[in-house]
Amino acid sequence: MDATNLLKNVEIVPVVVIDDPKSALPLAETLIQAGFSTIEVTLRTPHALVAIENSAKAFPDACIGAGSVRSALQFAQARDAGARFAVSPGASDSLLDAAAKHNLPFVPGAVTASEIIRLQDCGYSLIKFFPAELAGGVNMLKAIGAPLPEARFFPTGGISPDLAPEYLKLPNVACLGGSWIAPVGLVSARDFKSISKLAKNARLLVT
Ligand code: 3PG
């Protein structure tokens, strides 16, 4: 259930939105070739599940997960499509039940101390922190780390390549995510060359 082990060697996760199902495979290939083997495909478009299914089949060594998971039904659909993990901006009883039932690594989201403590009570150590920049960013994560030293975070939301190093320096940030690596405009334009450059530059932040 807790995704700490699955994501233990991962520092940056490209967060992608698939508007055109034909973009899914070339996008996954571009990101994998640039060095990203863990990718979060957000369930924000009707094509996301097919994109996960096709990418997981085409790149079995990659770790393709489902993002923006908001219901138990989506959780089951993501698992059936071959997602290796699920991420949510928040958490609910039904999502936490679905994670336990399907035995799929899950990164639930929390921002406040009460939300974080509740997830820790449920056995989660790795917690999504969204929308990171609007929710206080690096300073908030530093502050919350004092009373909640065991929590580890996966911040996303408003993180740019300039901001990423400050997040990655924090002892309570396990990994971070961002759509800057594969912006939706470039994906729609099928500009995989530009995405490759952005992805390779993002890899330089951690190598
Ligand atoms: C997410 O789903 O985690 C966010 O949409 C990613 O945030 P960003 O688009 O600001 O990088």
PDB file of C-alpha atoms and ligand atoms in Angstrom:
ATOM      1  CA  MET A   1       0.000   0.000   0.000  1.00  0.00           C
ATOM      2  CA  ASP A   2       2.603   2.555   1.049  1.00  0.00           C
ATOM      3  CA  ALA A   3       4.705   3.435  -2.014  1.00  0.00           C
ATOM      4  CA  THR A   4       7.950   4.227  -0.174  1.00  0.00           C
ATOM      5  CA  ASN A   5       9.728   1.082  -1.355  1.00  0.00           C
ATOM      6  CA  LEU A   6       8.526   1.264  -4.929  1.00  0.00           C
ATOM      7  CA  LEU A   7       9.664   4.869  -5.306  1.00  0.00           C
ATOM      8  CA  LYS A   8      12.763   4.688  -3.105  1.00  0.00           C
ATOM      9  CA  ASN A   9      15.267   5.408  -5.873  1.00  0.00           C
ATOM     10  CA  VAL A  10      13.079   7.884  -7.721  1.00  0.00           C
ATOM     11  CA  GLU A  11      13.755  11.598  -7.400  1.00  0.00           C
ATOM     12  CA  ILE A  12      11.669  13.208 -10.136  1.00  0.00           C
ATOM     13  CA  VAL A  13       8.453  11.876 -11.671  1.00  0.00           C
ATOM     14  CA  PRO A  14       7.146  13.367 -14.917  1.00  0.00           C
ATOM     15  CA  VAL A  15       3.412  14.048 -14.494  1.00  0.00           C
ATOM     16  CA  VAL A  16       1.680  13.764 -17.859  1.00  0.00           C
ATOM     17  CA  VAL A  17      -1.739  14.529 -19.343  1.00  0.00           C
ATOM     18  CA  ILE A  18      -2.691  12.562 -22.462  1.00  0.00           C
ATOM     19  CA  ASP A  19      -5.155  14.336 -24.757  1.00  0.00           C
ATOM     20  CA  ASP A  20      -4.480  12.140 -27.773  1.00  0.00           C
ATOM     21  CA  PRO A  21      -4.071   8.390 -27.249  1.00  0.00           C
ATOM     22  CA  LYS A  22      -1.592   8.264 -30.149  1.00  0.00           C
ATOM     23  CA  SER A  23       0.803  10.421 -28.127  1.00  0.00           C
ATOM     24  CA  ALA A  24       1.065   7.981 -25.243  1.00  0.00           C
ATOM     25  CA  LEU A  25       3.690   5.591 -26.600  1.00  0.00           C
ATOM     26  CA  PRO A  26       6.028   8.121 -28.207  1.00  0.00           C
ATOM     27  CA  LEU A  27       5.801  10.218 -25.052  1.00  0.00           C
ATOM     28  CA  ALA A  28       6.620   7.288 -22.786  1.00  0.00           C
ATOM     29  CA  GLU A  29       9.473   6.291 -25.088  1.00  0.00           C
ATOM     30  CA  THR A  30      10.863   9.849 -25.073  1.00  0.00           C
ATOM     31  CA  LEU A  31      10.780  10.051 -21.280  1.00  0.00           C
ATOM     32  CA  ILE A  32      12.251   6.576 -20.805  1.00  0.00           C
ATOM     33  CA  GLN A  33      15.065   7.298 -23.266  1.00  0.00           C
ATOM     34  CA  ALA A  34      15.846  10.481 -21.366  1.00  0.00           C
ATOM     35  CA  GLY A  35      16.230   8.427 -18.193  1.00  0.00           C
ATOM     36  CA  PHE A  36      12.806   8.514 -16.531  1.00  0.00           C
ATOM     37  CA  SER A  37      11.550   5.026 -15.840  1.00  0.00           C
ATOM     38  CA  THR A  38       8.774   6.155 -13.481  1.00  0.00           C
ATOM     39  CA  ILE A  39       5.959   8.172 -15.062  1.00  0.00           C
ATOM     40  CA  GLU A  40       2.623   9.361 -13.651  1.00  0.00           C
ATOM     41  CA  VAL A  41      -0.226   9.458 -16.181  1.00  0.00           C
ATOM     42  CA  THR A  42      -3.011  11.587 -14.735  1.00  0.00           C
ATOM     43  CA  LEU A  43      -6.592  10.345 -14.960  1.00  0.00           C
ATOM     44  CA  ARG A  44      -7.757  13.688 -16.274  1.00  0.00           C
ATOM     45  CA  THR A  45      -8.649  12.754 -19.824  1.00  0.00           C
ATOM     46  CA  PRO A  46     -10.758   9.934 -21.268  1.00  0.00           C
ATOM     47  CA  HIS A  47      -7.602   8.453 -22.813  1.00  0.00           C
ATOM     48  CA  ALA A  48      -5.544   8.128 -19.655  1.00  0.00           C
ATOM     49  CA  LEU A  49      -6.418   4.504 -18.857  1.00  0.00           C
ATOM     50  CA  VAL A  50      -5.723   3.323 -22.406  1.00  0.00           C
ATOM     51  CA  ALA A  51      -2.468   5.283 -22.317  1.00  0.00           C
ATOM     52  CA  ILE A  52      -1.469   3.502 -19.103  1.00  0.00           C
ATOM     53  CA  GLU A  53      -2.430   0.111 -20.515  1.00  0.00           C
ATOM     54  CA  ASN A  54      -0.545   0.568 -23.779  1.00  0.00           C
ATOM     55  CA  SER A  55       2.523   2.099 -22.142  1.00  0.00           C
ATOM     56  CA  ALA A  56       2.680  -0.588 -19.455  1.00  0.00           C
ATOM     57  CA  LYS A  57       2.522  -3.293 -22.136  1.00  0.00           C
ATOM     58  CA  ALA A  58       5.016  -1.625 -24.458  1.00  0.00           C
ATOM     59  CA  PHE A  59       7.493  -0.773 -21.691  1.00  0.00           C
ATOM     60  CA  PRO A  60       7.198  -3.539 -19.104  1.00  0.00           C
ATOM     61  CA  ASP A  61      10.398  -2.460 -17.351  1.00  0.00           C
ATOM     62  CA  ALA A  62       9.067   1.045 -16.785  1.00  0.00           C
ATOM     63  CA  CYS A  63       6.973   1.949 -13.777  1.00  0.00           C
ATOM     64  CA  ILE A  64       3.841   3.610 -15.135  1.00  0.00           C
ATOM     65  CA  GLY A  65       1.445   4.904 -12.496  1.00  0.00           C
ATOM     66  CA  ALA A  66      -1.929   6.607 -12.431  1.00  0.00           C
ATOM     67  CA  GLY A  67      -2.272  10.130 -11.067  1.00  0.00           C
ATOM     68  CA  SER A  68      -5.222  12.305 -10.019  1.00  0.00           C
ATOM     69  CA  VAL A  69      -7.007   9.175  -8.734  1.00  0.00           C
ATOM     70  CA  ARG A  70     -10.168  10.344  -7.007  1.00  0.00           C
ATOM     71  CA  SER A  71     -12.389   7.288  -6.545  1.00  0.00           C
ATOM     72  CA  ALA A  72     -12.274   3.608  -5.715  1.00  0.00           C
ATOM     73  CA  LEU A  73     -13.540   2.868  -9.233  1.00  0.00           C
ATOM     74  CA  GLN A  74     -10.623   4.770 -10.797  1.00  0.00           C
ATOM     75  CA  PHE A  75      -8.270   2.953  -8.465  1.00  0.00           C
ATOM     76  CA  ALA A  76      -9.546  -0.422  -9.710  1.00  0.00           C
ATOM     77  CA  GLN A  77      -9.487   0.741 -13.342  1.00  0.00           C
ATOM     78  CA  ALA A  78      -5.902   1.944 -12.970  1.00  0.00           C
ATOM     79  CA  ARG A  79      -4.845  -1.373 -11.438  1.00  0.00           C
ATOM     80  CA  ASP A  80      -6.619  -3.295 -14.239  1.00  0.00           C
ATOM     81  CA  ALA A  81      -4.889  -1.123 -16.856  1.00  0.00           C
ATOM     82  CA  GLY A  82      -1.517  -2.161 -15.453  1.00  0.00           C
ATOM     83  CA  ALA A  83      -0.647   0.853 -13.334  1.00  0.00           C
ATOM     84  CA  ARG A  84       2.144  -0.018 -10.904  1.00  0.00           C
ATOM     85  CA  PHE A  85       1.142   2.718  -8.471  1.00  0.00           C
ATOM     86  CA  ALA A  86      -1.580   5.284  -7.884  1.00  0.00           C
ATOM     87  CA  VAL A  87      -1.357   8.875  -6.728  1.00  0.00           C
ATOM     88  CA  SER A  88      -4.126  11.140  -5.468  1.00  0.00           C
ATOM     89  CA  PRO A  89      -4.168  14.823  -4.582  1.00  0.00           C
ATOM     90  CA  GLY A  90      -6.058  13.807  -1.437  1.00  0.00           C
ATOM     91  CA  ALA A  91      -7.435  10.799   0.384  1.00  0.00           C
ATOM     92  CA  SER A  92     -10.812   9.395   1.346  1.00  0.00           C
ATOM     93  CA  ASP A  93     -11.966   6.301   3.213  1.00  0.00           C
ATOM     94  CA  SER A  94     -12.977   4.670  -0.064  1.00  0.00           C
ATOM     95  CA  LEU A  95      -9.594   5.379  -1.691  1.00  0.00           C
ATOM     96  CA  LEU A  96      -7.713   4.027   1.317  1.00  0.00           C
ATOM     97  CA  ASP A  97      -9.954   0.931   1.317  1.00  0.00           C
ATOM     98  CA  ALA A  98      -9.342   0.455  -2.423  1.00  0.00           C
ATOM     99  CA  ALA A  99      -5.578   0.678  -1.935  1.00  0.00           C
ATOM    100  CA  ALA A 100      -5.728  -1.997   0.761  1.00  0.00           C
ATOM    101  CA  LYS A 101      -8.060  -4.213  -1.275  1.00  0.00           C
ATOM    102  CA  HIS A 102      -6.065  -4.023  -4.510  1.00  0.00           C
ATOM    103  CA  ASN A 103      -2.691  -4.113  -2.793  1.00  0.00           C
ATOM    104  CA  LEU A 104      -1.344  -1.447  -5.146  1.00  0.00           C
ATOM    105  CA  PRO A 105       1.247   1.075  -3.933  1.00  0.00           C
ATOM    106  CA  PHE A 106      -0.600   4.319  -3.299  1.00  0.00           C
ATOM    107  CA  VAL A 107       0.547   7.866  -2.612  1.00  0.00           C
ATOM    108  CA  PRO A 108      -2.372   9.671  -0.972  1.00  0.00           C
ATOM    109  CA  GLY A 109      -2.295  13.436  -0.680  1.00  0.00           C
ATOM    110  CA  ALA A 110      -2.332  15.667   2.386  1.00  0.00           C
ATOM    111  CA  VAL A 111      -1.453  19.255   3.230  1.00  0.00           C
ATOM    112  CA  THR A 112      -2.418  19.864   6.857  1.00  0.00           C
ATOM    113  CA  ALA A 113      -0.929  18.271   9.977  1.00  0.00           C
ATOM    114  CA  SER A 114      -4.242  16.518  10.741  1.00  0.00           C
ATOM    115  CA  GLU A 115      -4.466  15.060   7.242  1.00  0.00           C
ATOM    116  CA  ILE A 116      -0.855  13.895   7.389  1.00  0.00           C
ATOM    117  CA  ILE A 117      -1.285  12.292  10.831  1.00  0.00           C
ATOM    118  CA  ARG A 118      -4.421  10.491   9.641  1.00  0.00           C
ATOM    119  CA  LEU A 119      -2.496   8.990   6.703  1.00  0.00           C
ATOM    120  CA  GLN A 120       0.365   7.997   8.995  1.00  0.00           C
ATOM    121  CA  ASP A 121      -2.204   6.285  11.239  1.00  0.00           C
ATOM    122  CA  CYS A 122      -3.308   4.320   8.162  1.00  0.00           C
ATOM    123  CA  GLY A 123       0.280   3.182   7.516  1.00  0.00           C
ATOM    124  CA  TYR A 124       1.394   5.706   4.924  1.00  0.00           C
ATOM    125  CA  SER A 125       4.862   7.251   5.147  1.00  0.00           C
ATOM    126  CA  LEU A 126       5.036   8.710   1.638  1.00  0.00           C
ATOM    127  CA  ILE A 127       2.468  11.432   1.119  1.00  0.00           C
ATOM    128  CA  LYS A 128       1.729  13.618  -1.865  1.00  0.00           C
ATOM    129  CA  PHE A 129       1.884  17.331  -1.060  1.00  0.00           C
ATOM    130  CA  PHE A 130      -0.271  19.221  -3.559  1.00  0.00           C
ATOM    131  CA  PRO A 131      -0.467  21.987  -4.728  1.00  0.00           C
ATOM    132  CA  ALA A 132       3.046  22.339  -3.382  1.00  0.00           C
ATOM    133  CA  GLU A 133       3.857  25.924  -4.282  1.00  0.00           C
ATOM    134  CA  LEU A 134       0.445  27.311  -3.324  1.00  0.00           C
ATOM    135  CA  ALA A 135       0.395  25.270  -0.106  1.00  0.00           C
ATOM    136  CA  GLY A 136       3.580  26.883   1.175  1.00  0.00           C
ATOM    137  CA  GLY A 137       6.270  25.107  -0.816  1.00  0.00           C
ATOM    138  CA  VAL A 138       9.688  24.488   0.643  1.00  0.00           C
ATOM    139  CA  ASN A 139       9.057  26.620   3.760  1.00  0.00           C
ATOM    140  CA  MET A 140       5.890  24.700   4.613  1.00  0.00           C
ATOM    141  CA  LEU A 141       7.657  21.351   4.204  1.00  0.00           C
ATOM    142  CA  LYS A 142      10.496  22.563   6.437  1.00  0.00           C
ATOM    143  CA  ALA A 143       8.030  23.733   9.094  1.00  0.00           C
ATOM    144  CA  ILE A 144       5.874  20.595   9.047  1.00  0.00           C
ATOM    145  CA  GLY A 145       8.993  18.414   9.256  1.00  0.00           C
ATOM    146  CA  ALA A 146       9.676  19.594  12.813  1.00  0.00           C
ATOM    147  CA  PRO A 147       6.559  18.181  14.509  1.00  0.00           C
ATOM    148  CA  LEU A 148       6.070  15.378  11.946  1.00  0.00           C
ATOM    149  CA  PRO A 149       9.613  14.064  11.398  1.00  0.00           C
ATOM    150  CA  GLU A 150       8.583  10.644  10.075  1.00  0.00           C
ATOM    151  CA  ALA A 151       6.520  11.922   7.140  1.00  0.00           C
ATOM    152  CA  ARG A 152       8.083  11.836   3.682  1.00  0.00           C
ATOM    153  CA  PHE A 153       6.623  13.906   0.876  1.00  0.00           C
ATOM    154  CA  PHE A 154       6.087  13.744  -2.883  1.00  0.00           C
ATOM    155  CA  PRO A 155       5.400  17.407  -3.671  1.00  0.00           C
ATOM    156  CA  THR A 156       3.831  18.428  -6.977  1.00  0.00           C
ATOM    157  CA  GLY A 157       2.083  21.515  -8.219  1.00  0.00           C
ATOM    158  CA  GLY A 158       3.880  24.583  -9.475  1.00  0.00           C
ATOM    159  CA  ILE A 159       7.360  23.072  -9.224  1.00  0.00           C
ATOM    160  CA  SER A 160       9.666  24.356 -11.946  1.00  0.00           C
ATOM    161  CA  PRO A 161      13.196  23.217 -12.806  1.00  0.00           C
ATOM    162  CA  ASP A 162      14.488  26.274 -10.901  1.00  0.00           C
ATOM    163  CA  LEU A 163      12.587  25.334  -7.750  1.00  0.00           C
ATOM    164  CA  ALA A 164      13.156  21.570  -7.902  1.00  0.00           C
ATOM    165  CA  PRO A 165      16.681  21.569  -6.360  1.00  0.00           C
ATOM    166  CA  GLU A 166      15.415  23.358  -3.225  1.00  0.00           C
ATOM    167  CA  TYR A 167      12.733  20.712  -2.737  1.00  0.00           C
ATOM    168  CA  LEU A 168      15.127  17.834  -3.402  1.00  0.00           C
ATOM    169  CA  LYS A 169      17.507  19.160  -0.730  1.00  0.00           C
ATOM    170  CA  LEU A 170      14.869  18.759   1.997  1.00  0.00           C
ATOM    171  CA  PRO A 171      15.324  15.647   4.137  1.00  0.00           C
ATOM    172  CA  ASN A 172      11.567  15.017   4.146  1.00  0.00           C
ATOM    173  CA  VAL A 173      11.170  15.148   0.357  1.00  0.00           C
ATOM    174  CA  ALA A 174      11.499  11.674  -1.120  1.00  0.00           C
ATOM    175  CA  CYS A 175      10.733  12.658  -4.703  1.00  0.00           C
ATOM    176  CA  LEU A 176       8.838  15.331  -6.576  1.00  0.00           C
ATOM    177  CA  GLY A 177       6.639  15.518  -9.637  1.00  0.00           C
ATOM    178  CA  GLY A 178       5.967  18.029 -12.315  1.00  0.00           C
ATOM    179  CA  SER A 179       4.374  18.579 -15.665  1.00  0.00           C
ATOM    180  CA  TRP A 180       7.133  20.924 -16.779  1.00  0.00           C
ATOM    181  CA  ILE A 181       9.020  17.919 -18.186  1.00  0.00           C
ATOM    182  CA  ALA A 182       6.254  17.109 -20.657  1.00  0.00           C
ATOM    183  CA  PRO A 183       4.027  20.201 -20.895  1.00  0.00           C
ATOM    184  CA  VAL A 184       0.580  19.501 -22.287  1.00  0.00           C
ATOM    185  CA  GLY A 185       1.103  21.944 -25.174  1.00  0.00           C
ATOM    186  CA  LEU A 186       4.194  20.105 -26.397  1.00  0.00           C
ATOM    187  CA  VAL A 187       2.476  16.731 -25.969  1.00  0.00           C
ATOM    188  CA  SER A 188      -0.526  17.934 -28.016  1.00  0.00           C
ATOM    189  CA  ALA A 189       1.837  19.284 -30.670  1.00  0.00           C
ATOM    190  CA  ARG A 190       3.662  15.923 -30.621  1.00  0.00           C
ATOM    191  CA  ASP A 191       6.881  17.880 -30.178  1.00  0.00           C
ATOM    192  CA  PHE A 192       8.804  14.981 -28.663  1.00  0.00           C
ATOM    193  CA  LYS A 193      12.118  16.573 -29.578  1.00  0.00           C
ATOM    194  CA  SER A 194      11.484  19.508 -27.248  1.00  0.00           C
ATOM    195  CA  ILE A 195      10.134  17.157 -24.572  1.00  0.00           C
ATOM    196  CA  SER A 196      13.308  15.104 -24.864  1.00  0.00           C
ATOM    197  CA  LYS A 197      15.398  18.232 -24.231  1.00  0.00           C
ATOM    198  CA  LEU A 198      13.309  19.201 -21.198  1.00  0.00           C
ATOM    199  CA  ALA A 199      13.489  15.650 -19.865  1.00  0.00           C
ATOM    200  CA  LYS A 200      17.252  15.423 -20.307  1.00  0.00           C
ATOM    201  CA  ASN A 201      17.654  18.781 -18.546  1.00  0.00           C
ATOM    202  CA  ALA A 202      15.461  17.523 -15.712  1.00  0.00           C
ATOM    203  CA  ARG A 203      17.674  14.449 -15.367  1.00  0.00           C
ATOM    204  CA  LEU A 204      20.649  16.766 -14.933  1.00  0.00           C
ATOM    205  CA  LEU A 205      19.022  18.039 -11.731  1.00  0.00           C
ATOM    206  CA  VAL A 206      19.549  14.643 -10.113  1.00  0.00           C
ATOM    207  CA  THR A 207      22.666  13.227 -11.767  1.00  0.00           C
TER     208      THR A 207
HETATM  209  C1  3PG B   1      -0.204  16.967 -10.337  1.00  0.00           C
HETATM  210  O1  3PG B   1      -1.179  16.375 -10.743  1.00  0.00           O
HETATM  211  O2  3PG B   1       0.548  16.476  -9.519  1.00  0.00           O
HETATM  212  C2  3PG B   1       0.039  18.344 -10.793  1.00  0.00           C
HETATM  213  O3  3PG B   1      -0.880  18.755 -11.748  1.00  0.00           O
HETATM  214  C3  3PG B   1       1.401  18.593 -11.281  1.00  0.00           C
HETATM  215  O4  3PG B   1       1.576  19.939 -11.065  1.00  0.00           O
HETATM  216  P1  3PG B   1       2.223  20.892 -12.163  1.00  0.00           P
HETATM  217  O5  3PG B   1       1.363  20.731 -13.414  1.00  0.00           O
HETATM  218  O6  3PG B   1       2.112  22.281 -11.603  1.00  0.00           O
HETATM  219  O7  3PG B   1       3.627  20.445 -12.388  1.00  0.00           O
END
